[in-house]
PDB file of C-alpha atoms in Angstrom:
ATOM      1  CA  ALA A   1     -35.828 123.044 -55.864  1.00  0.00           C
ATOM      2  CA  VAL A   2     -37.454 124.097 -59.123  1.00  0.00           C
ATOM      3  CA  ASP A   3     -40.867 124.457 -57.453  1.00  0.00           C
ATOM      4  CA  VAL A   4     -39.367 126.592 -54.698  1.00  0.00           C
ATOM      5  CA  ILE A   5     -37.630 128.881 -57.191  1.00  0.00           C
ATOM      6  CA  ALA A   6     -40.850 129.308 -59.194  1.00  0.00           C
ATOM      7  CA  GLY A   7     -42.748 130.226 -56.052  1.00  0.00           C
ATOM      8  CA  LEU A   8     -40.166 132.828 -55.087  1.00  0.00           C
ATOM      9  CA  LEU A   9     -40.196 134.391 -58.545  1.00  0.00           C
ATOM     10  CA  LEU A  10     -43.959 134.765 -58.318  1.00  0.00           C
ATOM     11  CA  GLY A  11     -43.653 136.514 -54.971  1.00  0.00           C
ATOM     12  CA  ALA A  12     -44.909 133.635 -52.826  1.00  0.00           C
ATOM     13  CA  ALA A  13     -43.241 132.645 -49.577  1.00  0.00           C
ATOM     14  CA  PRO A  14     -41.056 129.544 -49.824  1.00  0.00           C
ATOM     15  CA  PRO A  15     -42.813 126.427 -48.512  1.00  0.00           C
ATOM     16  CA  THR A  16     -41.676 124.853 -45.278  1.00  0.00           C
ATOM     17  CA  PRO A  17     -39.859 121.622 -46.121  1.00  0.00           C
ATOM     18  CA  ALA A  18     -41.609 118.542 -44.835  1.00  0.00           C
ATOM     19  CA  GLN A  19     -38.290 116.849 -44.139  1.00  0.00           C
ATOM     20  CA  HIS A  20     -34.588 117.532 -44.463  1.00  0.00           C
ATOM     21  CA  VAL A  21     -33.184 116.756 -47.911  1.00  0.00           C
ATOM     22  CA  ARG A  22     -30.342 114.290 -47.606  1.00  0.00           C
ATOM     23  CA  CYS A  23     -26.957 114.996 -49.161  1.00  0.00           C
ATOM     24  CA  ASP A  24     -24.657 112.009 -49.676  1.00  0.00           C
ATOM     25  CA  GLY A  25     -21.771 114.205 -50.795  1.00  0.00           C
ATOM     26  CA  THR A  26     -20.324 117.509 -49.582  1.00  0.00           C
ATOM     27  CA  LEU A  27     -22.857 119.967 -48.158  1.00  0.00           C
ATOM     28  CA  LEU A  28     -22.128 123.586 -49.096  1.00  0.00           C
ATOM     29  CA  GLU A  29     -24.030 126.286 -47.211  1.00  0.00           C
ATOM     30  CA  LEU A  30     -24.056 129.800 -48.686  1.00  0.00           C
ATOM     31  CA  ALA A  31     -25.538 133.115 -47.580  1.00  0.00           C
ATOM     32  CA  VAL A  32     -26.137 135.568 -50.428  1.00  0.00           C
ATOM     33  CA  VAL A  33     -27.237 139.186 -50.025  1.00  0.00           C
ATOM     34  CA  GLU A  34     -28.314 141.452 -52.882  1.00  0.00           C
ATOM     35  CA  GLU A  35     -29.404 145.091 -52.722  1.00  0.00           C
ATOM     36  CA  GLY A  36     -30.822 147.503 -55.274  1.00  0.00           C
ATOM     37  CA  THR A  37     -32.869 150.649 -55.779  1.00  0.00           C
ATOM     38  CA  SER A  38     -36.082 151.355 -57.658  1.00  0.00           C
ATOM     39  CA  GLU A  39     -37.554 154.558 -59.051  1.00  0.00           C
ATOM     40  CA  THR A  40     -39.314 156.884 -56.627  1.00  0.00           C
ATOM     41  CA  ASP A  41     -43.080 157.022 -57.078  1.00  0.00           C
ATOM     42  CA  ARG A  42     -44.006 159.206 -54.077  1.00  0.00           C
ATOM     43  CA  PHE A  43     -42.723 160.292 -50.673  1.00  0.00           C
ATOM     44  CA  GLN A  44     -43.762 159.844 -47.072  1.00  0.00           C
ATOM     45  CA  PHE A  45     -43.192 162.949 -44.972  1.00  0.00           C
ATOM     46  CA  ALA A  46     -42.917 163.323 -41.207  1.00  0.00           C
ATOM     47  CA  LEU A  47     -43.587 166.591 -39.384  1.00  0.00           C
ATOM     48  CA  ARG A  48     -43.097 167.491 -35.752  1.00  0.00           C
ATOM     49  CA  LEU A  49     -45.621 169.977 -34.418  1.00  0.00           C
ATOM     50  CA  GLY A  50     -45.001 171.773 -31.138  1.00  0.00           C
ATOM     51  CA  ALA A  51     -46.391 174.545 -28.953  1.00  0.00           C
ATOM     52  CA  GLN A  52     -45.413 176.118 -25.616  1.00  0.00           C
ATOM     53  CA  ALA A  53     -47.457 177.977 -22.998  1.00  0.00           C
ATOM     54  CA  THR A  54     -47.536 178.727 -19.276  1.00  0.00           C
ATOM     55  CA  SER A  55     -50.028 175.922 -18.608  1.00  0.00           C
ATOM     56  CA  LYS A  56     -50.687 172.461 -19.982  1.00  0.00           C
ATOM     57  CA  LYS A  57     -54.173 173.441 -21.126  1.00  0.00           C
ATOM     58  CA  ALA A  58     -52.913 176.528 -22.955  1.00  0.00           C
ATOM     59  CA  ALA A  59     -50.157 174.503 -24.649  1.00  0.00           C
ATOM     60  CA  LEU A  60     -52.674 171.938 -25.884  1.00  0.00           C
ATOM     61  CA  ASN A  61     -55.011 174.668 -27.116  1.00  0.00           C
ATOM     62  CA  GLU A  62     -52.186 176.277 -29.086  1.00  0.00           C
ATOM     63  CA  LEU A  63     -51.162 172.880 -30.448  1.00  0.00           C
ATOM     64  CA  ASN A  64     -54.730 172.282 -31.648  1.00  0.00           C
ATOM     65  CA  ARG A  65     -54.823 175.713 -33.290  1.00  0.00           C
ATOM     66  CA  ARG A  66     -51.558 175.062 -35.123  1.00  0.00           C
ATOM     67  CA  LEU A  67     -52.755 171.597 -36.112  1.00  0.00           C
ATOM     68  CA  GLY A  68     -55.776 173.177 -37.762  1.00  0.00           C
ATOM     69  CA  THR A  69     -53.462 175.413 -39.778  1.00  0.00           C
ATOM     70  CA  VAL A  70     -51.353 172.440 -40.839  1.00  0.00           C
ATOM     71  CA  ARG A  71     -54.438 170.562 -42.001  1.00  0.00           C
ATOM     72  CA  ARG A  72     -55.608 173.507 -44.097  1.00  0.00           C
ATOM     73  CA  LYS A  73     -52.218 174.140 -45.675  1.00  0.00           C
ATOM     74  CA  MET A  74     -51.521 170.478 -46.378  1.00  0.00           C
ATOM     75  CA  SER A  75     -54.970 169.593 -47.727  1.00  0.00           C
ATOM     76  CA  GLY A  76     -54.002 170.508 -51.284  1.00  0.00           C
ATOM     77  CA  LEU A  77     -50.525 168.970 -51.111  1.00  0.00           C
ATOM     78  CA  ALA A  78     -50.783 165.658 -49.282  1.00  0.00           C
ATOM     79  CA  SER A  79     -52.102 162.602 -51.088  1.00  0.00           C
ATOM     80  CA  GLY A  80     -54.833 161.097 -48.943  1.00  0.00           C
ATOM     81  CA  GLY A  81     -55.314 161.882 -45.280  1.00  0.00           C
ATOM     82  CA  LEU A  82     -52.852 162.850 -42.573  1.00  0.00           C
ATOM     83  CA  ILE A  83     -51.920 160.607 -39.668  1.00  0.00           C
ATOM     84  CA  VAL A  84     -51.694 162.586 -36.432  1.00  0.00           C
ATOM     85  CA  SER A  85     -50.317 161.065 -33.238  1.00  0.00           C
ATOM     86  CA  ALA A  86     -51.837 161.749 -29.836  1.00  0.00           C
ATOM     87  CA  PRO A  87     -50.274 164.825 -28.204  1.00  0.00           C
ATOM     88  CA  ARG A  88     -47.464 164.472 -25.697  1.00  0.00           C
ATOM     89  CA  THR A  89     -46.957 167.070 -22.963  1.00  0.00           C
ATOM     90  CA  TYR A  90     -44.015 167.791 -20.696  1.00  0.00           C
ATOM     91  CA  THR A  91     -42.420 170.707 -18.874  1.00  0.00           C
ATOM     92  CA  VAL A  92     -39.340 172.625 -19.944  1.00  0.00           C
ATOM     93  CA  GLY A  93     -37.196 175.033 -17.954  1.00  0.00           C
ATOM     94  CA  ASN A  94     -37.396 175.504 -14.210  1.00  0.00           C
ATOM     95  CA  THR A  95     -34.820 178.113 -13.309  1.00  0.00           C
ATOM     96  CA  THR A  96     -34.799 181.810 -12.491  1.00  0.00           C
ATOM     97  CA  ALA A  97     -33.525 182.620 -15.943  1.00  0.00           C
ATOM     98  CA  SER A  98     -35.908 180.174 -17.613  1.00  0.00           C
ATOM     99  CA  PRO A  99     -39.272 179.801 -15.848  1.00  0.00           C
ATOM    100  CA  GLN A 100     -41.146 176.540 -16.198  1.00  0.00           C
ATOM    101  CA  ARG A 101     -43.296 176.226 -19.313  1.00  0.00           C
ATOM    102  CA  HIS A 102     -45.436 173.446 -20.740  1.00  0.00           C
ATOM    103  CA  GLN A 103     -44.613 171.896 -24.093  1.00  0.00           C
ATOM    104  CA  ALA A 104     -47.107 169.969 -26.234  1.00  0.00           C
ATOM    105  CA  THR A 105     -45.964 168.027 -29.297  1.00  0.00           C
ATOM    106  CA  SER A 106     -47.456 165.768 -31.945  1.00  0.00           C
ATOM    107  CA  ARG A 107     -46.187 163.911 -35.003  1.00  0.00           C
ATOM    108  CA  ILE A 108     -47.852 164.205 -38.397  1.00  0.00           C
ATOM    109  CA  THR A 109     -47.194 161.860 -41.300  1.00  0.00           C
ATOM    110  CA  GLY A 110     -48.604 161.541 -44.790  1.00  0.00           C
ATOM    111  CA  GLU A 111     -47.700 160.984 -48.408  1.00  0.00           C
ATOM    112  CA  VAL A 112     -46.954 163.451 -51.180  1.00  0.00           C
ATOM    113  CA  SER A 113     -46.501 163.074 -54.931  1.00  0.00           C
ATOM    114  CA  ARG A 114     -43.291 163.930 -56.757  1.00  0.00           C
ATOM    115  CA  SER A 115     -44.847 167.138 -58.092  1.00  0.00           C
ATOM    116  CA  ASN A 116     -45.688 168.324 -54.555  1.00  0.00           C
ATOM    117  CA  TYR A 117     -42.329 167.330 -53.064  1.00  0.00           C
ATOM    118  CA  ASP A 118     -40.798 170.823 -53.047  1.00  0.00           C
ATOM    119  CA  PRO A 119     -44.059 172.728 -52.331  1.00  0.00           C
ATOM    120  CA  LEU A 120     -44.637 170.632 -49.209  1.00  0.00           C
ATOM    121  CA  ILE A 121     -41.079 171.204 -47.981  1.00  0.00           C
ATOM    122  CA  GLN A 122     -41.428 174.944 -48.508  1.00  0.00           C
ATOM    123  CA  GLN A 123     -44.857 175.085 -46.858  1.00  0.00           C
ATOM    124  CA  ALA A 124     -43.736 173.072 -43.847  1.00  0.00           C
ATOM    125  CA  GLY A 125     -40.801 175.410 -43.338  1.00  0.00           C
ATOM    126  CA  ARG A 126     -43.108 178.428 -43.040  1.00  0.00           C
ATOM    127  CA  LEU A 127     -45.640 177.060 -40.567  1.00  0.00           C
ATOM    128  CA  PRO A 128     -45.207 178.050 -36.896  1.00  0.00           C
ATOM    129  CA  GLY A 129     -44.203 175.229 -34.595  1.00  0.00           C
ATOM    130  CA  VAL A 130     -43.587 172.818 -37.490  1.00  0.00           C
ATOM    131  CA  SER A 131     -40.283 171.099 -38.229  1.00  0.00           C
ATOM    132  CA  LEU A 132     -39.805 168.697 -41.109  1.00  0.00           C
ATOM    133  CA  GLN A 133     -38.252 165.505 -39.772  1.00  0.00           C
ATOM    134  CA  GLY A 134     -37.639 163.840 -43.111  1.00  0.00           C
ATOM    135  CA  MET A 135     -38.934 162.590 -46.444  1.00  0.00           C
ATOM    136  CA  THR A 136     -38.891 158.869 -47.212  1.00  0.00           C
ATOM    137  CA  SER A 137     -38.775 157.738 -50.838  1.00  0.00           C
ATOM    138  CA  LEU A 138     -41.416 155.154 -51.749  1.00  0.00           C
ATOM    139  CA  SER A 139     -41.644 153.048 -54.887  1.00  0.00           C
ATOM    140  CA  SER A 140     -44.786 151.927 -56.655  1.00  0.00           C
ATOM    141  CA  THR A 141     -46.144 148.445 -55.935  1.00  0.00           C
ATOM    142  CA  ASP A 142     -45.145 147.240 -59.402  1.00  0.00           C
ATOM    143  CA  GLY A 143     -41.709 148.797 -59.071  1.00  0.00           C
ATOM    144  CA  ALA A 144     -41.114 147.123 -55.716  1.00  0.00           C
ATOM    145  CA  ARG A 145     -42.207 143.723 -57.046  1.00  0.00           C
ATOM    146  CA  SER A 146     -40.041 144.076 -60.139  1.00  0.00           C
ATOM    147  CA  LEU A 147     -36.997 144.964 -58.057  1.00  0.00           C
ATOM    148  CA  GLN A 148     -37.675 142.095 -55.661  1.00  0.00           C
ATOM    149  CA  GLN A 149     -37.724 139.623 -58.562  1.00  0.00           C
ATOM    150  CA  GLN A 150     -34.522 141.083 -60.007  1.00  0.00           C
ATOM    151  CA  LEU A 151     -32.782 140.786 -56.628  1.00  0.00           C
ATOM    152  CA  LEU A 152     -33.959 137.195 -56.276  1.00  0.00           C
ATOM    153  CA  GLU A 153     -32.679 136.251 -59.722  1.00  0.00           C
ATOM    154  CA  ARG A 154     -29.342 137.944 -59.029  1.00  0.00           C
ATOM    155  CA  ALA A 155     -29.005 136.239 -55.646  1.00  0.00           C
ATOM    156  CA  LEU A 156     -29.720 132.799 -57.127  1.00  0.00           C
ATOM    157  CA  ALA A 157     -27.250 133.383 -59.962  1.00  0.00           C
ATOM    158  CA  ARG A 158     -24.588 134.607 -57.561  1.00  0.00           C
ATOM    159  CA  GLY A 159     -25.081 131.610 -55.282  1.00  0.00           C
ATOM    160  CA  ARG A 160     -24.808 129.282 -58.283  1.00  0.00           C
ATOM    161  CA  ARG A 161     -21.527 130.875 -59.370  1.00  0.00           C
ATOM    162  CA  GLN A 162     -20.066 130.544 -55.876  1.00  0.00           C
ATOM    163  CA  ALA A 163     -21.158 126.896 -55.674  1.00  0.00           C
ATOM    164  CA  GLU A 164     -19.673 126.106 -59.099  1.00  0.00           C
ATOM    165  CA  SER A 165     -16.394 127.736 -58.086  1.00  0.00           C
ATOM    166  CA  THR A 166     -16.219 125.566 -54.967  1.00  0.00           C
ATOM    167  CA  GLN A 167     -17.172 122.515 -57.000  1.00  0.00           C
ATOM    168  CA  GLN A 168     -14.253 123.111 -59.386  1.00  0.00           C
ATOM    169  CA  LEU A 169     -11.796 123.670 -56.539  1.00  0.00           C
ATOM    170  CA  LEU A 170     -12.803 120.346 -54.996  1.00  0.00           C
ATOM    171  CA  GLY A 171     -12.647 118.537 -58.343  1.00  0.00           C
ATOM    172  CA  LEU A 172     -16.261 117.369 -58.123  1.00  0.00           C
ATOM    173  CA  SER A 173     -18.587 116.843 -61.079  1.00  0.00           C
ATOM    174  CA  GLN A 174     -22.146 117.155 -59.741  1.00  0.00           C
ATOM    175  CA  LEU A 175     -23.936 120.118 -58.203  1.00  0.00           C
ATOM    176  CA  ARG A 176     -27.473 120.136 -56.796  1.00  0.00           C
ATOM    177  CA  LEU A 177     -29.401 122.896 -55.052  1.00  0.00           C
ATOM    178  CA  ILE A 178     -31.328 121.258 -52.186  1.00  0.00           C
ATOM    179  CA  ARG A 179     -32.584 124.189 -50.086  1.00  0.00           C
ATOM    180  CA  ILE A 180     -33.545 127.847 -50.454  1.00  0.00           C
ATOM    181  CA  ASP A 181     -34.300 129.859 -47.332  1.00  0.00           C
ATOM    182  CA  GLN A 182     -35.401 133.460 -47.847  1.00  0.00           C
ATOM    183  CA  ARG A 183     -35.206 134.879 -44.352  1.00  0.00           C
ATOM    184  CA  SER A 184     -35.371 138.526 -45.277  1.00  0.00           C
ATOM    185  CA  GLY A 185     -36.223 140.682 -48.235  1.00  0.00           C
ATOM    186  CA  GLY A 186     -38.516 143.489 -47.173  1.00  0.00           C
ATOM    187  CA  GLY A 187     -38.208 147.010 -48.458  1.00  0.00           C
ATOM    188  CA  LEU A 188     -35.588 149.234 -46.909  1.00  0.00           C
ATOM    189  CA  LEU A 189     -36.630 152.849 -47.220  1.00  0.00           C
ATOM    190  CA  ARG A 190     -33.987 155.514 -47.220  1.00  0.00           C
ATOM    191  CA  THR A 191     -34.903 158.680 -45.348  1.00  0.00           C
ATOM    192  CA  SER A 192     -33.529 162.123 -46.097  1.00  0.00           C
ATOM    193  CA  ALA A 193     -33.643 164.664 -43.299  1.00  0.00           C
ATOM    194  CA  LEU A 194     -34.357 168.157 -44.618  1.00  0.00           C
ATOM    195  CA  SER A 195     -34.078 171.540 -42.952  1.00  0.00           C
ATOM    196  CA  ARG A 196     -36.008 174.711 -43.723  1.00  0.00           C
ATOM    197  CA  SER A 197     -34.835 176.471 -46.831  1.00  0.00           C
ATOM    198  CA  GLU A 198     -36.026 178.956 -49.415  1.00  0.00           C
ATOM    199  CA  LYS A 199     -34.240 176.988 -52.125  1.00  0.00           C
ATOM    200  CA  SER A 200     -35.973 174.522 -54.382  1.00  0.00           C
ATOM    201  CA  PHE A 201     -35.667 170.807 -53.676  1.00  0.00           C
ATOM    202  CA  ASP A 202     -35.604 168.452 -56.656  1.00  0.00           C
ATOM    203  CA  PRO A 203     -37.335 165.079 -56.051  1.00  0.00           C
ATOM    204  CA  SER A 204     -34.906 163.410 -58.464  1.00  0.00           C
ATOM    205  CA  GLU A 205     -32.071 164.253 -56.042  1.00  0.00           C
ATOM    206  CA  ALA A 206     -33.707 162.434 -53.131  1.00  0.00           C
ATOM    207  CA  PRO A 207     -32.367 158.977 -52.189  1.00  0.00           C
ATOM    208  CA  LYS A 208     -34.181 156.238 -54.076  1.00  0.00           C
ATOM    209  CA  PRO A 209     -36.140 153.433 -52.385  1.00  0.00           C
ATOM    210  CA  ARG A 210     -33.786 150.577 -51.527  1.00  0.00           C
ATOM    211  CA  GLN A 211     -34.570 146.906 -51.024  1.00  0.00           C
ATOM    212  CA  SER A 212     -32.464 143.944 -50.027  1.00  0.00           C
ATOM    213  CA  ILE A 213     -32.840 140.191 -50.109  1.00  0.00           C
ATOM    214  CA  ARG A 214     -30.937 137.483 -48.258  1.00  0.00           C
ATOM    215  CA  LEU A 215     -30.948 133.864 -49.359  1.00  0.00           C
ATOM    216  CA  ASN A 216     -29.485 130.937 -47.464  1.00  0.00           C
ATOM    217  CA  LEU A 217     -28.674 128.287 -50.067  1.00  0.00           C
ATOM    218  CA  ASP A 218     -27.632 124.672 -49.542  1.00  0.00           C
ATOM    219  CA  TYR A 219     -25.854 122.821 -52.338  1.00  0.00           C
ATOM    220  CA  CYS A 220     -24.947 119.177 -52.443  1.00  0.00           C
ATOM    221  CA  LEU A 221     -21.629 118.531 -54.227  1.00  0.00           C
ATOM    222  CA  ASN A 222     -20.555 115.121 -55.513  1.00  0.00           C
TER     223      ASN A 222
END
């Protein structure tokens, strides 16, 4: 059990047990979940780009023109390159009051620093055919690892307290941790949907990156 705990604290995946550890006493199975947040290092943004025209070709041409504008405006704000999805086309309207038109859309994602958080929101709100779908808070690699270790330590301590409480209720004297199963523990990123606004957005007010960890712990009580 000590080797498994050390491996988890170092960020390694728990080894697959070669055989089931035998318990000659009372087997106590616990599931412990811990969650926490870390400081925001940067943000991932998602934009929806759209264009309409009387033909599919014209809609795609307008979409490409608007995409060029987005690339120019975002070049000084986004960190690294943009990720642009392949365009999707479909028809809208088909009535006397609303003649059929062709719609072309694409999704654009990228990352932005804390300092460019508000400028990107403001810029996106002024570009034709662009709607800001949301901003996702991201933590630094070191911050995510530090939080993961803290969650692991808290989960192990919580499981130990629960096991000791059960041990006392049963009037037993020995307690042994025989299995740790970390089935989950990836980062959970909280997304904030934002609408167009002339007001300033403060990155410190955005939801912080959240992570969770779940441990299945087996204790042998005697």
